Amino acid sequence: MRHVLILTAVALSLTLSTGADLYAPDRSLSVIETEYFSFIFPEESRPAVEYLTGFADECYREIATLLGTSPRYHLPVVMTPDSEELNGYFTWHPYLKIVLYQAAIDPNSSLGSFNDDLKKLFYHELTHAVSLTIRSKAEDAIVSVFGSPLGASNYLTPLYFVEGVTVSFESLDGFGRAGDPYSGAMLRQDILEGRWKSPTQVSGAYDSYPSRNLYYVYGGYFSRYLQQRFGMETYAEIWKEFGATSVFRSLDDGLFRQGRFSRIFGIGLSEAWGDFERSMTPGFPVYMASERLRDSSNVSALSVKGSSLFYADGNSEAVYAYDTERGKERLLFRAGAAVSRIDVSTDGLRMLLSTQNHVDGFPRLMLKERDMLTGTMTTLAVTKMRDAAYLPDNTGLVGIAIDGYRTNIVIMRGNTSVRLLSGTERVAYASPVSSADGRAIYALARVDGITTVIRINLDDSGVTSVDGLVLPEELGWIRYLSMGDDGVLRFAWDDNKFYRLVELCDQSLCYQSVPISGGVHRPVESAGRVFYLGRFSDGIAPCAFPADRASLGFECVAQDWIDASGLLGEPSAYDTPPTRISRTYQPIHWLLPQFWLPTASLNETGIESAGLLFIMGDPVERLEAQLMAEWDFGSKAVDMDIQIAWKRFTAPVSVSLSDSYRALDSGIVQRSLSGSLGTQAYYPVFSGGQLSWSLSSGIFGSAWSLAGESANKNPETAAIALEASLSWDDTRSPLSDHEAASGYSLSLFTRLDRSIYPVFASPSAGIEATARAFLEPGAIALAAHGAIAASDGIYYGSQGRVYESGSSLAGSYPIWNEFKNDKAGRWYSQGELSLRLLKVELQRGIGAFYANRLSLRSGGRGYLSSGRTWSDGITGADYSVFGRATLTWTPVIGALAAIHPSSYLEAWCRPGLGDASSLPHGVTFMLLASY
């Protein structure tokens, strides 16, 4: 029977539409081999891979030398062009692998300091591969036998070292986040506001803004500090301290024992961290009276038209208009996707949004246009374009077209596209804007990591010349560019202080020398006043520039341009004809188990079973599988479990097969066989919310054998089950308070069960539904759950689904302890209403325990249930009141610091409980309620 289940499930999986792997749509792949890498890619990524192969092996040798080791592995590197947002990752599960998303960086973003997007992305991920595989000989021996997931460094290295080494190494040539004042300003701002983070907090424990960015930025700058103060050779030594031995000795000094950090550097971690803080402390005057227009949040994409300021808030998933004359904010529309730029047409009738949607799980660039009179939203038929703005005649737009890792400046009129400038691996463009007469396009050009302002001169035939703005020597790290209605070009600059305003007008260039707290980001002008985004320790907020600029130390120089027409013919390595020999990608040899583990289970009498677990998968993540086989000593049989995930097409398909045995005290052995097949998908909606669904089926069989009989009996009973769910979620929360959500969610779940052997019985089916609503004031939460039996043989109650046989199965709704003994009937409903009485932000820790926040809630619950026949009506009803204290905390142990479990203690009371044999009150404790 087990073999029949396996064959049936596999055959079914091949006939269904399944989920995206690293490629959508599916297409043939090739492989290019170098000394240390196997590059896997589709044909459209060949130019980028050919470029990468020219320096990849040397990068490996270089990074290994810096960390005092040598290249030891041959790594698969997968490149996919199907994400239009640059990213990548290194993973050690089930074996070492690097994945690169082929997309270009926005020079205005936090990664805008790269001077070669692909090389820096690869260098970053390869540094992970080298640093996390430095192990002791004993640990290395274990890994060589069982596989890379058993490397203790993967789990025990503090995250600010895990990401710190990569960010500092990507910045060794001066162009990376550890050299970018955009990132450094985050640390300086924390110092200004008295919110400097501790090593514990930046290890992942601190979960408020900017959360995970802390271990990248703090970690990158701290690793750079260590390298510069103590030397790279000494810094490399610390990476020998992050393996299994770190369990027995802390990183920092204790009361009676030297820490691992001071053994390497000669000073304790706390002392070094204090000196690091002093090195980042601003030693210059800062204007502290920042004028915020609203509370900080995740605000982006500032724009202006007339007296209206427009911006997007990623947390409330909305675009707002702010009346600069009346000081009033109003909601314009929902925008559930990230908005990177907003522009309004010269006549004020249309708004252009540079945003994205998700196709087959990948982010894709998208332009949306909103009619300002009717509110109608339209998706423009433009692909792979971002950073777009209207042309002054309202007949077209200018934007950045993405071609792999390249950025091109393009003008679009109708369906006609004209490329003005082409990007290369060393030249990138951003923020294009048009002059009022349309005869010039201004943009930012990043050449070899250095950004300046360029002017593209046009006539009716196209580009006539390109000029570059001559900047004073002190002006560096240019970001943003806007053109005001007053004809003034504005951008921002930084010299390792904070971003400041620059204005280009009337043949002069004037720049702010005294920084403002929060920095000046994305400056725009309205009615003679400049507005901008300020980046503070608690988030990003739109701000107004001081009307009196006298204290900001503006300096002015003559405006000057030089010829930059060389950008017109800039050669690209991506245009070099291919020279490398490739072969067709075959995943077979990757599917051999490269990670396995001995397993065992124990009971009160000793070892119950023992066996092996094998985990495998192909590099493009199309197929993942795990196989476990254990010898059950009580039943003298082999337990088998197979889990398969097949993700080649639109929705992933998972297959689960199990054959297990359990010896009962009576000597009878129960054999259970099961096979299930499931798929699911989700669809984010631009206007807010997400639709998701799942579908699964299973077959289950059981057999019993008496003492002395073979346990391998054919099933004596068999049943099938079908499950389906559909849900809609449209909830969001403030940046500073995730519990104070707003919005609602709806879900529907149904399950059908049917016996097929030895009796082909009528099916039993039920439907379950849940509705939730959230109100931000008071963090009010309302939930209503209902379930109804759609056939005979099934009932619903406080414990979930109950069958005629007496067996039960948890429902899709929560189980509340105060109602758990109530009887099940044909239908059941329950609800809860609660509000928060108190929230205390703790953000403190002792040792490996870190407390994030404490929340106190109070509310009431109630239920209604029917009898077992339709004519019974309501036979059960009651209510309870409760109070709950919830603690969100963090285990500060390597990678575990990235999770933030919640534990709660709840006291409840059922005032109307009439059963004298039961207590009308009780306490419920949950160690891990969520994370």
PDB file of N, CA and C in Angstrom, residues 478-547:
ATOM      1  N   ILE A 478      26.503  62.390  -3.578  1.00  0.00           N
ATOM      2  CA  ILE A 478      25.283  63.060  -4.039  1.00  0.00           C
ATOM      3  C   ILE A 478      24.124  62.063  -4.129  1.00  0.00           C
ATOM      4  N   ARG A 479      22.955  62.504  -3.674  1.00  0.00           N
ATOM      5  CA  ARG A 479      21.734  61.705  -3.816  1.00  0.00           C
ATOM      6  C   ARG A 479      20.554  62.617  -4.142  1.00  0.00           C
ATOM      7  N   TYR A 480      19.542  62.000  -4.781  1.00  0.00           N
ATOM      8  CA  TYR A 480      18.264  62.650  -5.085  1.00  0.00           C
ATOM      9  C   TYR A 480      18.463  63.769  -6.115  1.00  0.00           C
ATOM     10  N   LEU A 481      17.413  64.152  -6.757  1.00  0.00           N
ATOM     11  CA  LEU A 481      17.428  65.286  -7.674  1.00  0.00           C
ATOM     12  C   LEU A 481      15.979  65.651  -7.950  1.00  0.00           C
ATOM     13  N   SER A 482      15.648  66.920  -7.827  1.00  0.00           N
ATOM     14  CA  SER A 482      14.295  67.373  -8.120  1.00  0.00           C
ATOM     15  C   SER A 482      14.374  68.716  -8.831  1.00  0.00           C
ATOM     16  N   MET A 483      13.342  68.985  -9.610  1.00  0.00           N
ATOM     17  CA  MET A 483      13.212  70.266 -10.307  1.00  0.00           C
ATOM     18  C   MET A 483      11.950  70.952  -9.798  1.00  0.00           C
ATOM     19  N   GLY A 484      12.104  72.098  -9.152  1.00  0.00           N
ATOM     20  CA  GLY A 484      10.956  72.804  -8.615  1.00  0.00           C
ATOM     21  C   GLY A 484      10.236  73.621  -9.662  1.00  0.00           C
ATOM     22  N   ASP A 485       9.007  74.040  -9.331  1.00  0.00           N
ATOM     23  CA  ASP A 485       8.271  74.933 -10.220  1.00  0.00           C
ATOM     24  C   ASP A 485       9.006  76.255 -10.393  1.00  0.00           C
ATOM     25  N   ASP A 486       9.918  76.546  -9.452  1.00  0.00           N
ATOM     26  CA  ASP A 486      10.705  77.764  -9.549  1.00  0.00           C
ATOM     27  C   ASP A 486      11.916  77.606 -10.456  1.00  0.00           C
ATOM     28  N   GLY A 487      12.062  76.420 -11.094  1.00  0.00           N
ATOM     29  CA  GLY A 487      13.170  76.176 -12.005  1.00  0.00           C
ATOM     30  C   GLY A 487      14.480  75.856 -11.331  1.00  0.00           C
ATOM     31  N   VAL A 488      14.462  75.637 -10.021  1.00  0.00           N
ATOM     32  CA  VAL A 488      15.679  75.349  -9.269  1.00  0.00           C
ATOM     33  C   VAL A 488      15.875  73.841  -9.160  1.00  0.00           C
ATOM     34  N   LEU A 489      17.095  73.387  -9.461  1.00  0.00           N
ATOM     35  CA  LEU A 489      17.461  71.992  -9.231  1.00  0.00           C
ATOM     36  C   LEU A 489      17.889  71.826  -7.781  1.00  0.00           C
ATOM     37  N   ARG A 490      17.385  70.787  -7.142  1.00  0.00           N
ATOM     38  CA  ARG A 490      17.763  70.518  -5.755  1.00  0.00           C
ATOM     39  C   ARG A 490      18.234  69.086  -5.615  1.00  0.00           C
ATOM     40  N   PHE A 491      19.254  68.896  -4.809  1.00  0.00           N
ATOM     41  CA  PHE A 491      19.729  67.561  -4.463  1.00  0.00           C
ATOM     42  C   PHE A 491      20.366  67.637  -3.090  1.00  0.00           C
ATOM     43  N   ALA A 492      21.023  66.593  -2.650  1.00  0.00           N
ATOM     44  CA  ALA A 492      21.599  66.564  -1.309  1.00  0.00           C
ATOM     45  C   ALA A 492      22.999  65.966  -1.358  1.00  0.00           C
ATOM     46  N   TRP A 493      23.808  66.340  -0.357  1.00  0.00           N
ATOM     47  CA  TRP A 493      25.198  65.875  -0.306  1.00  0.00           C
ATOM     48  C   TRP A 493      25.569  65.566   1.142  1.00  0.00           C
ATOM     49  N   ASP A 494      26.656  64.813   1.307  1.00  0.00           N
ATOM     50  CA  ASP A 494      27.107  64.459   2.652  1.00  0.00           C
ATOM     51  C   ASP A 494      28.610  64.230   2.628  1.00  0.00           C
ATOM     52  N   ASP A 495      29.254  64.587   3.731  1.00  0.00           N
ATOM     53  CA  ASP A 495      30.686  64.330   3.895  1.00  0.00           C
ATOM     54  C   ASP A 495      30.931  63.681   5.255  1.00  0.00           C
ATOM     55  N   ASN A 496      30.185  62.604   5.508  1.00  0.00           N
ATOM     56  CA  ASN A 496      30.265  61.863   6.767  1.00  0.00           C
ATOM     57  C   ASN A 496      29.751  62.684   7.941  1.00  0.00           C
ATOM     58  N   LYS A 497      28.713  63.470   7.672  1.00  0.00           N
ATOM     59  CA  LYS A 497      28.011  64.178   8.738  1.00  0.00           C
ATOM     60  C   LYS A 497      26.539  63.804   8.642  1.00  0.00           C
ATOM     61  N   PHE A 498      25.752  64.621   7.953  1.00  0.00           N
ATOM     62  CA  PHE A 498      24.367  64.320   7.625  1.00  0.00           C
ATOM     63  C   PHE A 498      24.087  64.933   6.262  1.00  0.00           C
ATOM     64  N   TYR A 499      23.095  64.386   5.557  1.00  0.00           N
ATOM     65  CA  TYR A 499      22.772  64.923   4.241  1.00  0.00           C
ATOM     66  C   TYR A 499      22.244  66.345   4.363  1.00  0.00           C
ATOM     67  N   ARG A 500      22.690  67.206   3.417  1.00  0.00           N
ATOM     68  CA  ARG A 500      22.357  68.622   3.422  1.00  0.00           C
ATOM     69  C   ARG A 500      21.898  69.063   2.037  1.00  0.00           C
ATOM     70  N   LEU A 501      21.264  70.183   2.001  1.00  0.00           N
ATOM     71  CA  LEU A 501      20.615  70.684   0.797  1.00  0.00           C
ATOM     72  C   LEU A 501      21.611  71.367  -0.141  1.00  0.00           C
ATOM     73  N   VAL A 502      21.406  71.156  -1.455  1.00  0.00           N
ATOM     74  CA  VAL A 502      22.119  71.881  -2.495  1.00  0.00           C
ATOM     75  C   VAL A 502      21.078  72.430  -3.468  1.00  0.00           C
ATOM     76  N   GLU A 503      21.242  73.698  -3.871  1.00  0.00           N
ATOM     77  CA  GLU A 503      20.335  74.324  -4.836  1.00  0.00           C
ATOM     78  C   GLU A 503      21.153  74.898  -5.987  1.00  0.00           C
ATOM     79  N   LEU A 504      20.659  74.648  -7.195  1.00  0.00           N
ATOM     80  CA  LEU A 504      21.349  75.082  -8.408  1.00  0.00           C
ATOM     81  C   LEU A 504      20.420  76.021  -9.172  1.00  0.00           C
ATOM     82  N   CYS A 505      20.776  77.332  -9.177  1.00  0.00           N
ATOM     83  CA  CYS A 505      19.898  78.293  -9.834  1.00  0.00           C
ATOM     84  C   CYS A 505      20.677  79.563 -10.165  1.00  0.00           C
ATOM     85  N   ASP A 506      20.170  80.301 -11.142  1.00  0.00           N
ATOM     86  CA  ASP A 506      20.712  81.615 -11.476  1.00  0.00           C
ATOM     87  C   ASP A 506      22.237  81.600 -11.604  1.00  0.00           C
ATOM     88  N   GLN A 507      22.742  80.601 -12.267  1.00  0.00           N
ATOM     89  CA  GLN A 507      24.181  80.485 -12.524  1.00  0.00           C
ATOM     90  C   GLN A 507      25.010  80.302 -11.255  1.00  0.00           C
ATOM     91  N   SER A 508      24.360  79.943 -10.136  1.00  0.00           N
ATOM     92  CA  SER A 508      25.105  79.712  -8.899  1.00  0.00           C
ATOM     93  C   SER A 508      24.679  78.396  -8.263  1.00  0.00           C
ATOM     94  N   LEU A 509      25.586  77.849  -7.487  1.00  0.00           N
ATOM     95  CA  LEU A 509      25.340  76.618  -6.758  1.00  0.00           C
ATOM     96  C   LEU A 509      25.517  76.936  -5.283  1.00  0.00           C
ATOM     97  N   CYS A 510      24.449  76.788  -4.505  1.00  0.00           N
ATOM     98  CA  CYS A 510      24.473  77.097  -3.076  1.00  0.00           C
ATOM     99  C   CYS A 510      24.247  75.820  -2.278  1.00  0.00           C
ATOM    100  N   TYR A 511      25.077  75.619  -1.280  1.00  0.00           N
ATOM    101  CA  TYR A 511      24.965  74.376  -0.508  1.00  0.00           C
ATOM    102  C   TYR A 511      25.059  74.652   0.983  1.00  0.00           C
ATOM    103  N   GLN A 512      24.276  73.873   1.715  1.00  0.00           N
ATOM    104  CA  GLN A 512      24.168  73.966   3.166  1.00  0.00           C
ATOM    105  C   GLN A 512      25.388  73.298   3.805  1.00  0.00           C
ATOM    106  N   SER A 513      26.009  73.979   4.766  1.00  0.00           N
ATOM    107  CA  SER A 513      27.172  73.388   5.426  1.00  0.00           C
ATOM    108  C   SER A 513      26.869  72.882   6.826  1.00  0.00           C
ATOM    109  N   VAL A 514      25.937  73.504   7.541  1.00  0.00           N
ATOM    110  CA  VAL A 514      25.573  73.045   8.888  1.00  0.00           C
ATOM    111  C   VAL A 514      24.429  72.042   8.775  1.00  0.00           C
ATOM    112  N   PRO A 515      24.628  70.806   9.232  1.00  0.00           N
ATOM    113  CA  PRO A 515      23.581  69.788   9.056  1.00  0.00           C
ATOM    114  C   PRO A 515      22.403  69.969  10.005  1.00  0.00           C
ATOM    115  N   ILE A 516      21.261  69.422   9.579  1.00  0.00           N
ATOM    116  CA  ILE A 516      20.042  69.382  10.381  1.00  0.00           C
ATOM    117  C   ILE A 516      19.874  67.968  10.921  1.00  0.00           C
ATOM    118  N   SER A 517      19.439  67.837  12.159  1.00  0.00           N
ATOM    119  CA  SER A 517      19.149  66.527  12.730  1.00  0.00           C
ATOM    120  C   SER A 517      18.158  65.782  11.837  1.00  0.00           C
ATOM    121  N   GLY A 518      18.497  64.571  11.468  1.00  0.00           N
ATOM    122  CA  GLY A 518      17.667  63.778  10.565  1.00  0.00           C
ATOM    123  C   GLY A 518      18.121  63.846   9.130  1.00  0.00           C
ATOM    124  N   GLY A 519      18.966  64.856   8.805  1.00  0.00           N
ATOM    125  CA  GLY A 519      19.433  64.990   7.441  1.00  0.00           C
ATOM    126  C   GLY A 519      18.349  65.489   6.502  1.00  0.00           C
ATOM    127  N   VAL A 520      18.760  65.914   5.319  1.00  0.00           N
ATOM    128  CA  VAL A 520      17.847  66.417   4.294  1.00  0.00           C
ATOM    129  C   VAL A 520      17.835  65.415   3.146  1.00  0.00           C
ATOM    130  N   HIS A 521      16.725  64.712   2.997  1.00  0.00           N
ATOM    131  CA  HIS A 521      16.588  63.684   1.967  1.00  0.00           C
ATOM    132  C   HIS A 521      15.409  64.029   1.060  1.00  0.00           C
ATOM    133  N   ARG A 522      15.606  63.847  -0.229  1.00  0.00           N
ATOM    134  CA  ARG A 522      14.582  64.085  -1.262  1.00  0.00           C
ATOM    135  C   ARG A 522      13.977  65.490  -1.153  1.00  0.00           C
ATOM    136  N   PRO A 523      14.785  66.529  -1.190  1.00  0.00           N
ATOM    137  CA  PRO A 523      14.252  67.891  -1.042  1.00  0.00           C
ATOM    138  C   PRO A 523      13.412  68.314  -2.239  1.00  0.00           C
ATOM    139  N   VAL A 524      12.295  69.009  -1.959  1.00  0.00           N
ATOM    140  CA  VAL A 524      11.419  69.590  -2.979  1.00  0.00           C
ATOM    141  C   VAL A 524      10.997  70.970  -2.487  1.00  0.00           C
ATOM    142  N   GLU A 525      10.424  71.769  -3.391  1.00  0.00           N
ATOM    143  CA  GLU A 525      10.041  73.144  -3.044  1.00  0.00           C
ATOM    144  C   GLU A 525       8.554  73.377  -3.286  1.00  0.00           C
ATOM    145  N   SER A 526       7.937  74.112  -2.364  1.00  0.00           N
ATOM    146  CA  SER A 526       6.536  74.496  -2.516  1.00  0.00           C
ATOM    147  C   SER A 526       6.355  75.885  -1.943  1.00  0.00           C
ATOM    148  N   ALA A 527       5.828  76.787  -2.770  1.00  0.00           N
ATOM    149  CA  ALA A 527       5.504  78.152  -2.342  1.00  0.00           C
ATOM    150  C   ALA A 527       6.680  78.824  -1.645  1.00  0.00           C
ATOM    151  N   GLY A 528       7.857  78.644  -2.217  1.00  0.00           N
ATOM    152  CA  GLY A 528       9.030  79.331  -1.687  1.00  0.00           C
ATOM    153  C   GLY A 528       9.660  78.666  -0.487  1.00  0.00           C
ATOM    154  N   ARG A 529       9.170  77.476  -0.072  1.00  0.00           N
ATOM    155  CA  ARG A 529       9.753  76.784   1.072  1.00  0.00           C
ATOM    156  C   ARG A 529      10.142  75.370   0.677  1.00  0.00           C
ATOM    157  N   VAL A 530      11.251  74.905   1.219  1.00  0.00           N
ATOM    158  CA  VAL A 530      11.753  73.573   0.906  1.00  0.00           C
ATOM    159  C   VAL A 530      11.209  72.572   1.917  1.00  0.00           C
ATOM    160  N   PHE A 531      10.779  71.420   1.405  1.00  0.00           N
ATOM    161  CA  PHE A 531      10.349  70.301   2.243  1.00  0.00           C
ATOM    162  C   PHE A 531      11.225  69.098   1.911  1.00  0.00           C
ATOM    163  N   TYR A 532      11.349  68.190   2.850  1.00  0.00           N
ATOM    164  CA  TYR A 532      12.263  67.067   2.668  1.00  0.00           C
ATOM    165  C   TYR A 532      11.867  65.939   3.617  1.00  0.00           C
ATOM    166  N   LEU A 533      12.523  64.805   3.480  1.00  0.00           N
ATOM    167  CA  LEU A 533      12.347  63.692   4.410  1.00  0.00           C
ATOM    168  C   LEU A 533      13.511  63.671   5.390  1.00  0.00           C
ATOM    169  N   GLY A 534      13.199  63.554   6.670  1.00  0.00           N
ATOM    170  CA  GLY A 534      14.222  63.415   7.708  1.00  0.00           C
ATOM    171  C   GLY A 534      14.255  61.982   8.209  1.00  0.00           C
ATOM    172  N   ARG A 535      15.465  61.431   8.369  1.00  0.00           N
ATOM    173  CA  ARG A 535      15.633  60.044   8.855  1.00  0.00           C
ATOM    174  C   ARG A 535      16.058  60.098  10.319  1.00  0.00           C
ATOM    175  N   PHE A 536      15.128  59.727  11.196  1.00  0.00           N
ATOM    176  CA  PHE A 536      15.354  59.804  12.628  1.00  0.00           C
ATOM    177  C   PHE A 536      15.491  58.392  13.218  1.00  0.00           C
ATOM    178  N   SER A 537      15.775  58.334  14.511  1.00  0.00           N
ATOM    179  CA  SER A 537      15.967  57.028  15.143  1.00  0.00           C
ATOM    180  C   SER A 537      14.686  56.221  15.209  1.00  0.00           C
ATOM    181  N   ASP A 538      13.534  56.893  15.159  1.00  0.00           N
ATOM    182  CA  ASP A 538      12.260  56.172  15.247  1.00  0.00           C
ATOM    183  C   ASP A 538      11.543  56.081  13.915  1.00  0.00           C
ATOM    184  N   GLY A 539      12.182  56.509  12.816  1.00  0.00           N
ATOM    185  CA  GLY A 539      11.554  56.385  11.505  1.00  0.00           C
ATOM    186  C   GLY A 539      11.843  57.581  10.624  1.00  0.00           C
ATOM    187  N   ILE A 540      11.105  57.657   9.527  1.00  0.00           N
ATOM    188  CA  ILE A 540      11.288  58.716   8.530  1.00  0.00           C
ATOM    189  C   ILE A 540      10.037  59.584   8.515  1.00  0.00           C
ATOM    190  N   ALA A 541      10.228  60.912   8.469  1.00  0.00           N
ATOM    191  CA  ALA A 541       9.089  61.836   8.506  1.00  0.00           C
ATOM    192  C   ALA A 541       9.306  62.958   7.512  1.00  0.00           C
ATOM    193  N   PRO A 542       8.219  63.466   6.878  1.00  0.00           N
ATOM    194  CA  PRO A 542       8.344  64.684   6.066  1.00  0.00           C
ATOM    195  C   PRO A 542       8.588  65.876   6.985  1.00  0.00           C
ATOM    196  N   CYS A 543       9.470  66.742   6.549  1.00  0.00           N
ATOM    197  CA  CYS A 543       9.863  67.885   7.370  1.00  0.00           C
ATOM    198  C   CYS A 543       9.859  69.161   6.523  1.00  0.00           C
ATOM    199  N   ALA A 544       9.784  70.295   7.204  1.00  0.00           N
ATOM    200  CA  ALA A 544       9.879  71.602   6.557  1.00  0.00           C
ATOM    201  C   ALA A 544      11.243  72.200   6.857  1.00  0.00           C
ATOM    202  N   PHE A 545      11.879  72.724   5.828  1.00  0.00           N
ATOM    203  CA  PHE A 545      13.182  73.359   5.984  1.00  0.00           C
ATOM    204  C   PHE A 545      12.996  74.688   6.726  1.00  0.00           C
ATOM    205  N   PRO A 546      13.930  75.067   7.577  1.00  0.00           N
ATOM    206  CA  PRO A 546      13.791  76.340   8.309  1.00  0.00           C
ATOM    207  C   PRO A 546      13.636  77.516   7.351  1.00  0.00           C
ATOM    208  N   ALA A 547      12.692  78.383   7.670  1.00  0.00           N
ATOM    209  CA  ALA A 547      12.493  79.567   6.839  1.00  0.00           C
ATOM    210  C   ALA A 547      13.695  80.494   6.933  1.00  0.00           C
TER     211      ALA A 547
END
